Tab-separated table of C-alpha atoms in Angstrom:
chain	number	residue	atom	x	y	z
A	1220	MET	CA	55.967	104.591	-3.215
A	1221	SER	CA	54.369	101.129	-3.038
A	1222	MET	CA	56.288	98.257	-4.656
A	1223	ARG	CA	55.160	94.752	-5.532
A	1224	ILE	CA	57.082	91.590	-6.450
A	1225	GLY	CA	55.663	88.638	-8.434
A	1226	HIS	CA	57.011	85.231	-9.170
A	1227	GLY	CA	55.870	82.854	-11.971
A	1228	TRP	CA	56.964	79.381	-12.890
A	1229	ASP	CA	55.843	77.024	-15.737
A	1230	SER	CA	56.908	73.848	-17.477
A	1231	HIS	CA	55.936	72.079	-20.620
A	1232	ALA	CA	57.246	68.792	-22.246
A	1233	PHE	CA	58.509	68.740	-25.777
A	1234	LYS	CA	56.375	67.183	-28.488
A	1235	ALA	CA	57.191	66.324	-32.060
A	1236	GLY	CA	55.064	68.001	-34.722
A	1237	VAL	CA	54.354	71.122	-32.687
A	1238	PRO	CA	55.837	74.617	-33.558
A	1239	LEU	CA	58.160	75.921	-30.909
A	1240	LYS	CA	57.454	79.375	-29.453
A	1241	ILE	CA	59.361	80.871	-26.544
A	1242	GLY	CA	58.909	84.422	-25.438
A	1243	GLY	CA	56.567	85.025	-28.407
A	1244	LEU	CA	59.280	84.039	-30.847
A	1245	ALA	CA	58.893	81.172	-33.274
A	1246	ILE	CA	62.099	79.108	-33.020
A	1247	ASP	CA	63.363	76.572	-35.506
A	1248	HIS	CA	63.569	73.278	-33.656
A	1249	PRO	CA	62.395	69.710	-34.381
A	1250	GLU	CA	60.015	69.732	-31.429
A	1251	GLY	CA	57.698	72.212	-29.878
A	1252	LEU	CA	56.143	72.412	-26.382
A	1253	ALA	CA	52.914	70.624	-25.660
A	1254	GLY	CA	50.048	72.584	-24.115
A	1255	HIS	CA	46.380	73.520	-24.678
A	1256	SER	CA	47.568	76.932	-26.055
A	1257	ASP	CA	50.785	77.430	-27.905
A	1258	GLY	CA	52.778	76.157	-24.983
A	1259	ASP	CA	54.888	79.287	-24.656
A	1260	VAL	CA	56.476	78.435	-21.303
A	1261	LEU	CA	58.272	81.841	-20.804
A	1262	LEU	CA	55.090	83.998	-21.531
A	1263	HIS	CA	53.166	81.774	-19.161
A	1264	ALA	CA	55.684	82.244	-16.339
A	1265	ILE	CA	55.822	86.069	-16.898
A	1266	THR	CA	52.031	86.206	-16.982
A	1267	ASP	CA	51.736	84.396	-13.629
A	1268	ALA	CA	54.433	86.671	-12.207
A	1269	LEU	CA	52.481	89.803	-13.258
A	1270	LEU	CA	49.159	88.431	-11.903
A	1271	GLY	CA	50.628	87.292	-8.692
A	1272	ALA	CA	52.222	90.654	-8.107
A	1273	VAL	CA	48.775	92.319	-7.863
A	1274	SER	CA	47.033	89.253	-6.277
A	1275	ALA	CA	44.921	88.667	-9.349
A	1276	GLY	CA	45.143	84.937	-9.431
A	1277	ASP	CA	46.940	82.918	-12.133
A	1278	ILE	CA	46.450	81.944	-15.722
A	1279	GLY	CA	44.018	79.122	-14.708
A	1280	SER	CA	41.790	81.626	-13.149
A	1281	PHE	CA	41.210	83.373	-16.311
A	1282	PHE	CA	41.669	80.670	-19.012
A	1283	PRO	CA	39.882	77.475	-17.698
A	1284	PRO	CA	41.350	74.116	-18.416
A	1285	GLY	CA	40.019	72.619	-21.616
A	1286	ASP	CA	38.219	75.710	-22.788
A	1287	PRO	CA	38.185	75.455	-26.638
A	1288	ARG	CA	38.565	79.186	-27.035
A	1289	TRP	CA	42.222	78.837	-25.865
A	1290	LYS	CA	43.091	75.876	-28.016
A	1291	ASP	CA	46.390	76.770	-29.777
A	1292	ALA	CA	45.928	80.344	-28.619
A	1293	ASP	CA	48.662	82.869	-28.925
A	1294	SER	CA	50.006	83.268	-25.336
A	1295	ALA	CA	50.339	87.033	-25.950
A	1296	ILE	CA	46.578	87.001	-25.106
A	1297	PHE	CA	47.431	85.813	-21.602
A	1298	LEU	CA	50.209	88.428	-21.200
A	1299	ASN	CA	48.014	91.115	-22.454
A	1300	LEU	CA	45.376	90.288	-19.789
A	1301	ALA	CA	48.037	90.426	-17.093
A	1302	LEU	CA	49.137	93.885	-18.239
A	1303	GLU	CA	45.506	95.040	-18.146
A	1304	GLU	CA	45.332	93.785	-14.544
A	1305	ILE	CA	48.385	95.470	-13.327
A	1306	GLN	CA	47.243	98.749	-14.949
A	1307	ASN	CA	43.775	98.483	-13.247
A	1308	ALA	CA	45.621	97.984	-9.963
A	1309	GLY	CA	47.582	101.221	-10.591
A	1310	TYR	CA	51.071	99.611	-11.144
A	1311	ARG	CA	53.683	99.524	-13.823
A	1312	ILE	CA	56.637	97.277	-14.579
A	1313	VAL	CA	60.028	98.392	-13.192
A	1314	ASN	CA	62.023	95.370	-14.459
A	1315	ILE	CA	61.564	91.642	-14.959
A	1316	ASP	CA	64.043	88.867	-14.779
A	1317	THR	CA	63.582	85.295	-16.215
A	1318	THR	CA	65.412	82.048	-16.357
A	1319	LEU	CA	64.807	79.268	-18.840
A	1320	VAL	CA	65.870	75.788	-17.935
A	1321	LEU	CA	66.082	73.464	-20.949
A	1322	ALA	CA	68.592	71.175	-22.645
A	1323	ALA	CA	67.863	72.472	-26.194
A	1324	PRO	CA	67.584	74.629	-28.205
A	1325	LYS	CA	70.428	76.964	-27.185
A	1326	ILE	CA	69.034	80.316	-26.058
A	1327	GLY	CA	72.310	82.326	-26.124
A	1328	PRO	CA	72.239	83.027	-29.879
A	1329	ILE	CA	68.746	84.509	-29.689
A	1330	SER	CA	68.859	86.049	-26.171
A	1331	ALA	CA	69.197	89.663	-27.456
A	1332	GLU	CA	66.362	89.307	-29.947
A	1333	LEU	CA	64.237	87.535	-27.106
A	1334	ARG	CA	64.925	90.418	-24.746
A	1335	GLU	CA	63.872	93.037	-27.330
A	1336	HIS	CA	60.754	91.101	-28.261
A	1337	LEU	CA	59.755	90.719	-24.592
A	1338	ALA	CA	60.366	94.386	-23.963
A	1339	ASP	CA	58.137	95.316	-26.776
A	1340	LEU	CA	55.332	93.065	-25.556
A	1341	LEU	CA	55.684	94.457	-22.006
A	1342	GLY	CA	56.104	98.058	-23.017
A	1343	VAL	CA	59.437	98.557	-21.235
A	1344	GLU	CA	62.953	99.169	-22.439
A	1345	PRO	CA	65.130	96.127	-23.182
A	1346	ASN	CA	67.406	97.031	-20.322
A	1347	ALA	CA	64.505	96.233	-18.009
A	1348	VAL	CA	64.250	92.590	-19.163
A	1349	GLY	CA	66.625	89.787	-18.049
A	1350	VAL	CA	66.713	86.570	-20.010
A	1351	LYS	CA	68.952	83.715	-18.706
A	1352	ALA	CA	69.184	80.080	-19.747
A	1353	LYS	CA	70.438	77.080	-17.829
A	1354	THR	CA	70.743	73.323	-18.684
A	1355	PRO	CA	68.994	70.855	-16.363
A	1356	GLU	CA	72.110	69.004	-15.480
A	1357	GLY	CA	71.413	65.959	-13.272
A	1358	LEU	CA	67.643	66.591	-13.139
A	1359	ASN	CA	66.667	64.054	-15.647
A	1360	VAL	CA	64.224	66.517	-17.388
A	1361	ASP	CA	65.932	66.922	-20.732
A	1362	HIS	CA	62.704	66.606	-22.579
A	1363	VAL	CA	61.122	69.373	-20.620
A	1364	ALA	CA	61.336	73.219	-20.741
A	1365	GLN	CA	60.937	75.170	-17.590
A	1366	ALA	CA	60.734	79.021	-17.056
A	1367	HIS	CA	60.964	81.102	-13.936
A	1368	ALA	CA	60.094	84.726	-13.926
A	1369	VAL	CA	60.348	87.520	-11.212
A	1370	VAL	CA	58.756	91.019	-11.757
A	1371	LEU	CA	59.111	94.210	-9.818
A	1372	LEU	CA	56.207	96.741	-10.016
A	1373	GLU	CA	55.894	100.186	-8.692
A	1374	GLN	CA	52.662	102.031	-7.921
A	1375	VAL	CA	51.929	104.903	-10.293
A	1376	GLU	CA	50.700	107.986	-8.516
A	1377	ASP	CA	49.943	110.037	-11.628
A	1378	PRO	CA	47.357	108.051	-13.754
A	1379	THR	CA	48.677	109.757	-16.891
A	1380	GLU	CA	51.953	107.865	-16.486
A	1381	LEU	CA	50.167	104.738	-17.400
A	1382	LYS	CA	49.670	105.808	-20.965
A	1383	SER	CA	52.590	103.857	-22.277
A	1384	MET	CA	51.098	100.634	-21.008
A	1385	THR	CA	47.750	101.513	-22.415
A	1386	ALA	CA	49.513	101.951	-25.854
A	1387	VAL	CA	51.054	98.547	-25.561
A	1388	ILE	CA	47.702	96.970	-24.823
A	1389	GLU	CA	45.789	98.909	-27.580
A	1390	SER	CA	48.518	98.089	-30.122
A	1391	GLN	CA	47.297	94.422	-30.044
A	1392	ARG	CA	43.859	95.152	-31.519
A	1393	GLN	CA	43.043	91.549	-32.186
A	1394	LEU	CA	43.317	90.818	-28.443
A	1395	GLU	CA	41.378	93.766	-27.124
A	1396	ASP	CA	37.855	92.333	-27.245
A	1397	VAL	CA	38.976	89.144	-25.584
A	1398	VAL	CA	40.784	91.056	-22.723
A	1399	LYS	CA	37.948	93.372	-22.021
A	1400	ASP	CA	35.462	90.482	-21.816
A	1401	LEU	CA	37.812	88.588	-19.422
A	1402	VAL	CA	38.439	91.532	-17.251
A	1403	SER	CA	34.659	92.400	-16.966
A	1404	GLN	CA	34.052	88.706	-15.937
A	1405	VAL	CA	36.667	88.755	-13.246
A	1406	HIS	CA	35.825	92.248	-11.867
A	1407	GLY	CA	32.099	91.506	-12.063
A	1408	THR	CA	29.097	92.652	-13.963
A	1409	PRO	CA	25.528	92.365	-12.535
A	1410	GLU	CA	24.238	90.026	-15.213
A	1411	ARG	CA	27.237	87.673	-15.414
A	1412	LYS	CA	28.841	85.264	-13.125
A	1413	ILE	CA	32.398	83.704	-13.402
A	1414	THR	CA	32.738	80.100	-12.509
A	1415	ILE	CA	35.625	79.091	-10.113
A	1416	PHE	CA	37.807	76.653	-11.974
A	1417	ASP	CA	40.540	74.366	-10.937
A	1418	THR	CA	43.749	76.306	-11.426
A	1419	GLU	CA	45.612	73.303	-12.776
A	1420	ASP	CA	47.988	74.575	-15.414
A	1421	ILE	CA	46.410	74.058	-18.873
A	1422	THR	CA	48.298	76.516	-20.929
């Protein structure tokens, strides 16, 4: 059976007056993460890991810098697109491991909730999701949050086994039209062309 590994990394600076979201969870903290979207550094890293595992580009390939459609967008949109891509490629998630690097807030007290929420978003069991947190000692980046993600995928030989992933995607009805439109652009339709954008991180 074919296996694929993907790695993703992202970072965002903290900013006052912005809600903090990490891994899709709203976290009570004086500052949030600056970004064109909601700045969810963990979902962005996971999204890039998934896309990279099936050689589908990165977030910047699908969500161009400065595009007003993604202003303050929920990063679950980006993750859902990546799930669609790995399903189209005939793969499913075996497990995913992540590391957050930030001085605050403390992730330990919410790590279990975070794992369960990520598992729900990804359509896997919580024991297939790893969430670790480290402090950036000596790196002089206390005002920045970074996230690393590694994902292992396996090829699905029986297409019916992809139904669970389809259910995850279809459960997010508000994202479905956006995802279908983006996928059709990337995979090509005769009447539409996709512009190649700079893949500078804008999310």
